Amino acid sequence: MTALNINAQIAVIGAGAMGAGIAQVAAQAGHPVLLLDNRPGAAAQAIAGIDRQLGKRVEKGKLSAQARVTTVARLQAVDNIEALADCALIIEAIVENLEVKRELFRQLESLCGEHCILASNTSSLSITSIAAQLDHPQRMLGLHFFNPAPVMALVEIVSGLASDPALAACLYDTAKSWGKKPVHTRSTPGFIVNRVARPFYAENLRLLQEGAADVPTLDALMREAGGFAMGAFELTDLIGHDVNYAVTCSVFDAYYGDTRFLPSLIQKELVDAGRLGRKSGQGFYSYADGITRAQPTEVNSRAVVDTCVVEGDLGVANALLARLRERGVEVIQRDGHGVLRVGDAVLALSDGRMACQRAREDGLDNLILLDLAFDYGQASRIAISCGADIDPNAMQQGIALLQRAGFSVSQLSDSPALAVLRTVAMLANEAADAVLQGVACAADVDLAMRAGVNYPQGPLAWADTIGLAHVLRVLENLQAGYGEERYRPSLLLRRRVAEGRTLHD
Ligand code: NAI
């Protein structure tokens, strides 16, 4: 099946933030679009709002004046549901309430022709459940846009238990023809993005709760080492803690209390206090006028280092060596087990054990653990950790070497898998489990996380780059270290490591 014809009549119900954005996308693609809202005047206001938005784009030279006029002319506000009888596709974006949505779709089914596709933009309700009471549940699917719909490329095409695969293919092609990046997913809690993204928030909140580092430091690490567009705290301040906490609770409940999705008491306290983030003027950060944001904490060293010795292969951290050489450090290569020696210090990429534990178990004195960087050749910041008994001079030498390479260095308390490595390992683990459970294919999971939440790389491809065996070891060590099911590795990871394959094979 191909995309809907450009002349096919589309309707959007609900003229709020999402409905208006979706209507704009469909109209810009060339469809005639009806917009309905049960608040009198809301649909017309939304169209006027779209006109203003397009006007701004014309002023900036990003859209022609003619395109603005033709797009707005395709949009029509209607005030009764009967006007939607001849639509080819109806997209619902009303209040997030199962009973209200079910009632609306029952009404639509009795009104519309049998070929009309019924779609919901719900982000948390089950498509299977919304469709359950329809006479023809096969025509009901999820069409999950991201906010703001005209800007965000991702659309999750969600199939419920009864959804017709041919209609899912049609919506996929249609979304693509609208310039979007669609992915297929099954109707499971959180679909792809709202499920796979949970560890990004959860692991940072946990690190904060355990005093691993402060808010600005963890945010800076996610951005400057992890390559994420925003840290977890500035991002949840933007999303709104009420919204983000509600999604976490809903996914946690939907998975019967699986501790992988455990909500955070820190975030609950912010919600209880009304510190909802930017919209309330205070979240993790204050948004009051004149407040300067606290800076990430850093460690500095005055030690002078010109030489280091690399023993064996540093794995994903190897790019560090070229960076050191470029800055005039002599790097001597020897056989060994993947450590970097400078003076009395031994640096190594974390394997998920605490530094104190690994130093004792592997007989490594003065061990400094390195966190993951998305790109060790480019990252401007790196996190380190060490045991309490490290020799202060060795610590100074280790920090000096990283500063020579051009990193700002942030020291975390001795935490398993530090910050970026722990976050990425858990994202990859969740993504792997989603693939294992048939929620989506590996390529779609990675695309969803890049296009829906702007991750620098899909978590599965990222795990392949780090090395699956290393990611598995990190998770096993996290599970052993915490003694918690939360960190149990996905069966898919174990299987692929045993088979010697990657997650994208
Ligand atoms: P909103 O509150 O901005 O807009 C909802 C609109 O629906 C309002 O204008 C309201 O008057 C209208 N409405 C409510 N009940 C109605 C009914 N029975 N018939 C006709 N109109 C009705 O909400 P928003 O944020 O646009 O969300 C809408 C849907 O999109 C929800 O299902 C939500 O879960 C989903 N969604 C929201 C995202 C977001 O970031 N806000 C992202 C992706 C999905």
PDB file of C-alpha atoms and ligand atoms in Angstrom, residues 12-22 36-40 42-43 46 81 92-97 100-101 103-104 107 120-125 130 143-149 191 194 239 243, ligand 1:
ATOM      1  CA  VAL A  12      -7.565  16.458  13.145  1.00  0.00           C
ATOM      2  CA  ILE A  13      -9.628  16.452  16.332  1.00  0.00           C
ATOM      3  CA  GLY A  14      -8.259  18.543  19.178  1.00  0.00           C
ATOM      4  CA  ALA A  15      -6.789  21.912  18.286  1.00  0.00           C
ATOM      5  CA  GLY A  16      -4.301  22.155  21.158  1.00  0.00           C
ATOM      6  CA  ALA A  17      -0.525  22.158  20.916  1.00  0.00           C
ATOM      7  CA  MET A  18      -0.337  18.798  19.158  1.00  0.00           C
ATOM      8  CA  GLY A  19      -3.487  18.918  17.026  1.00  0.00           C
ATOM      9  CA  ALA A  20      -2.621  22.323  15.595  1.00  0.00           C
ATOM     10  CA  GLY A  21       0.917  21.161  14.780  1.00  0.00           C
ATOM     11  CA  ILE A  22      -0.300  17.976  13.093  1.00  0.00           C
ATOM     12  CA  LEU A  36     -12.378  20.194  15.141  1.00  0.00           C
ATOM     13  CA  ASP A  37     -12.291  21.052  18.840  1.00  0.00           C
ATOM     14  CA  ASN A  38     -15.061  20.945  21.417  1.00  0.00           C
ATOM     15  CA  ARG A  39     -14.003  24.310  22.813  1.00  0.00           C
ATOM     16  CA  PRO A  40     -15.916  26.873  20.755  1.00  0.00           C
ATOM     17  CA  ALA A  42     -10.488  26.871  19.466  1.00  0.00           C
ATOM     18  CA  ALA A  43     -10.077  25.419  15.960  1.00  0.00           C
ATOM     19  CA  ALA A  46      -5.451  27.400  16.116  1.00  0.00           C
ATOM     20  CA  ILE A  81     -18.269  15.936  14.091  1.00  0.00           C
ATOM     21  CA  GLU A  92      -7.263  12.427  17.284  1.00  0.00           C
ATOM     22  CA  ALA A  93      -5.226  14.716  19.576  1.00  0.00           C
ATOM     23  CA  ILE A  94      -7.674  15.427  22.403  1.00  0.00           C
ATOM     24  CA  VAL A  95      -7.329  15.078  26.161  1.00  0.00           C
ATOM     25  CA  GLU A  96      -5.291  12.043  27.345  1.00  0.00           C
ATOM     26  CA  ASN A  97      -8.201  10.071  28.797  1.00  0.00           C
ATOM     27  CA  VAL A 100     -13.091  10.059  26.380  1.00  0.00           C
ATOM     28  CA  LYS A 101     -10.986   8.775  23.470  1.00  0.00           C
ATOM     29  CA  GLU A 103     -16.215   7.366  23.140  1.00  0.00           C
ATOM     30  CA  LEU A 104     -14.917   9.666  20.388  1.00  0.00           C
ATOM     31  CA  GLN A 107     -18.809   7.986  17.434  1.00  0.00           C
ATOM     32  CA  SER A 120      -4.683   8.508  17.850  1.00  0.00           C
ATOM     33  CA  ASN A 121      -1.780  10.733  18.827  1.00  0.00           C
ATOM     34  CA  THR A 122      -1.824   9.346  22.382  1.00  0.00           C
ATOM     35  CA  SER A 123       1.570   9.087  24.053  1.00  0.00           C
ATOM     36  CA  SER A 124       0.647   6.825  26.940  1.00  0.00           C
ATOM     37  CA  LEU A 125      -2.605   4.969  26.260  1.00  0.00           C
ATOM     38  CA  ILE A 130      -8.750   2.375  22.649  1.00  0.00           C
ATOM     39  CA  LEU A 143       0.170   8.085  14.889  1.00  0.00           C
ATOM     40  CA  HIS A 144       2.446   9.515  17.552  1.00  0.00           C
ATOM     41  CA  PHE A 145       3.985  12.874  16.682  1.00  0.00           C
ATOM     42  CA  PHE A 146       6.509  14.669  18.875  1.00  0.00           C
ATOM     43  CA  ASN A 147       6.235  18.207  20.162  1.00  0.00           C
ATOM     44  CA  PRO A 148       6.387  20.551  18.254  1.00  0.00           C
ATOM     45  CA  ALA A 149       4.963  18.435  15.439  1.00  0.00           C
ATOM     46  CA  PHE A 191       6.090   2.754  22.580  1.00  0.00           C
ATOM     47  CA  ASN A 194       9.102   7.131  25.991  1.00  0.00           C
ATOM     48  CA  ILE A 239       9.760  19.241  29.627  1.00  0.00           C
ATOM     49  CA  VAL A 243       4.888  15.751  32.751  1.00  0.00           C
TER      50      VAL A 243
HETATM   51  P1  NAI B   1      -3.892  20.186  24.677  1.00  0.00           P
HETATM   52  O1  NAI B   1      -4.536  20.235  26.011  1.00  0.00           O
HETATM   53  O2  NAI B   1      -2.957  21.266  24.253  1.00  0.00           O
HETATM   54  O3  NAI B   1      -5.048  20.103  23.546  1.00  0.00           O
HETATM   55  C1  NAI B   1      -6.133  19.237  23.603  1.00  0.00           C
HETATM   56  C2  NAI B   1      -7.275  19.867  22.831  1.00  0.00           C
HETATM   57  O4  NAI B   1      -8.316  18.904  22.694  1.00  0.00           O
HETATM   58  C3  NAI B   1      -7.885  21.071  23.544  1.00  0.00           C
HETATM   59  O5  NAI B   1      -7.961  22.152  22.646  1.00  0.00           O
HETATM   60  C4  NAI B   1      -9.263  20.589  23.962  1.00  0.00           C
HETATM   61  O6  NAI B   1     -10.228  21.613  23.938  1.00  0.00           O
HETATM   62  C5  NAI B   1      -9.568  19.539  22.917  1.00  0.00           C
HETATM   63  N1  NAI B   1     -10.499  18.501  23.343  1.00  0.00           N
HETATM   64  C6  NAI B   1     -10.536  17.836  24.523  1.00  0.00           C
HETATM   65  N2  NAI B   1     -11.519  16.911  24.497  1.00  0.00           N
HETATM   66  C7  NAI B   1     -12.086  16.980  23.268  1.00  0.00           C
HETATM   67  C8  NAI B   1     -13.141  16.267  22.628  1.00  0.00           C
HETATM   68  N3  NAI B   1     -13.802  15.281  23.257  1.00  0.00           N
HETATM   69  N4  NAI B   1     -13.452  16.584  21.355  1.00  0.00           N
HETATM   70  C9  NAI B   1     -12.785  17.570  20.712  1.00  0.00           C
HETATM   71  N5  NAI B   1     -11.790  18.289  21.260  1.00  0.00           N
HETATM   72  C10 NAI B   1     -11.440  17.987  22.529  1.00  0.00           C
HETATM   73  O7  NAI B   1      -3.200  18.764  24.586  1.00  0.00           O
HETATM   74  P2  NAI B   1      -1.951  18.317  23.699  1.00  0.00           P
HETATM   75  O8  NAI B   1      -0.701  18.550  24.440  1.00  0.00           O
HETATM   76  O9  NAI B   1      -2.107  18.880  22.336  1.00  0.00           O
HETATM   77  O10 NAI B   1      -2.150  16.718  23.656  1.00  0.00           O
HETATM   78  C11 NAI B   1      -3.148  16.120  22.901  1.00  0.00           C
HETATM   79  C12 NAI B   1      -2.863  14.646  22.735  1.00  0.00           C
HETATM   80  O11 NAI B   1      -1.561  14.488  22.161  1.00  0.00           O
HETATM   81  C13 NAI B   1      -2.849  13.822  24.016  1.00  0.00           C
HETATM   82  O12 NAI B   1      -3.362  12.547  23.728  1.00  0.00           O
HETATM   83  C14 NAI B   1      -1.380  13.743  24.369  1.00  0.00           C
HETATM   84  O13 NAI B   1      -1.056  12.603  25.121  1.00  0.00           O
HETATM   85  C15 NAI B   1      -0.767  13.641  22.990  1.00  0.00           C
HETATM   86  N6  NAI B   1       0.624  14.069  22.888  1.00  0.00           N
HETATM   87  C16 NAI B   1       1.058  15.196  23.518  1.00  0.00           C
HETATM   88  C17 NAI B   1       2.371  15.601  23.388  1.00  0.00           C
HETATM   89  C18 NAI B   1       2.854  16.842  24.042  1.00  0.00           C
HETATM   90  O14 NAI B   1       4.082  17.017  24.163  1.00  0.00           O
HETATM   91  N7  NAI B   1       1.977  17.732  24.490  1.00  0.00           N
HETATM   92  C19 NAI B   1       3.349  14.831  22.577  1.00  0.00           C
HETATM   93  C20 NAI B   1       2.762  13.706  21.883  1.00  0.00           C
HETATM   94  C21 NAI B   1       1.464  13.326  22.087  1.00  0.00           C
END
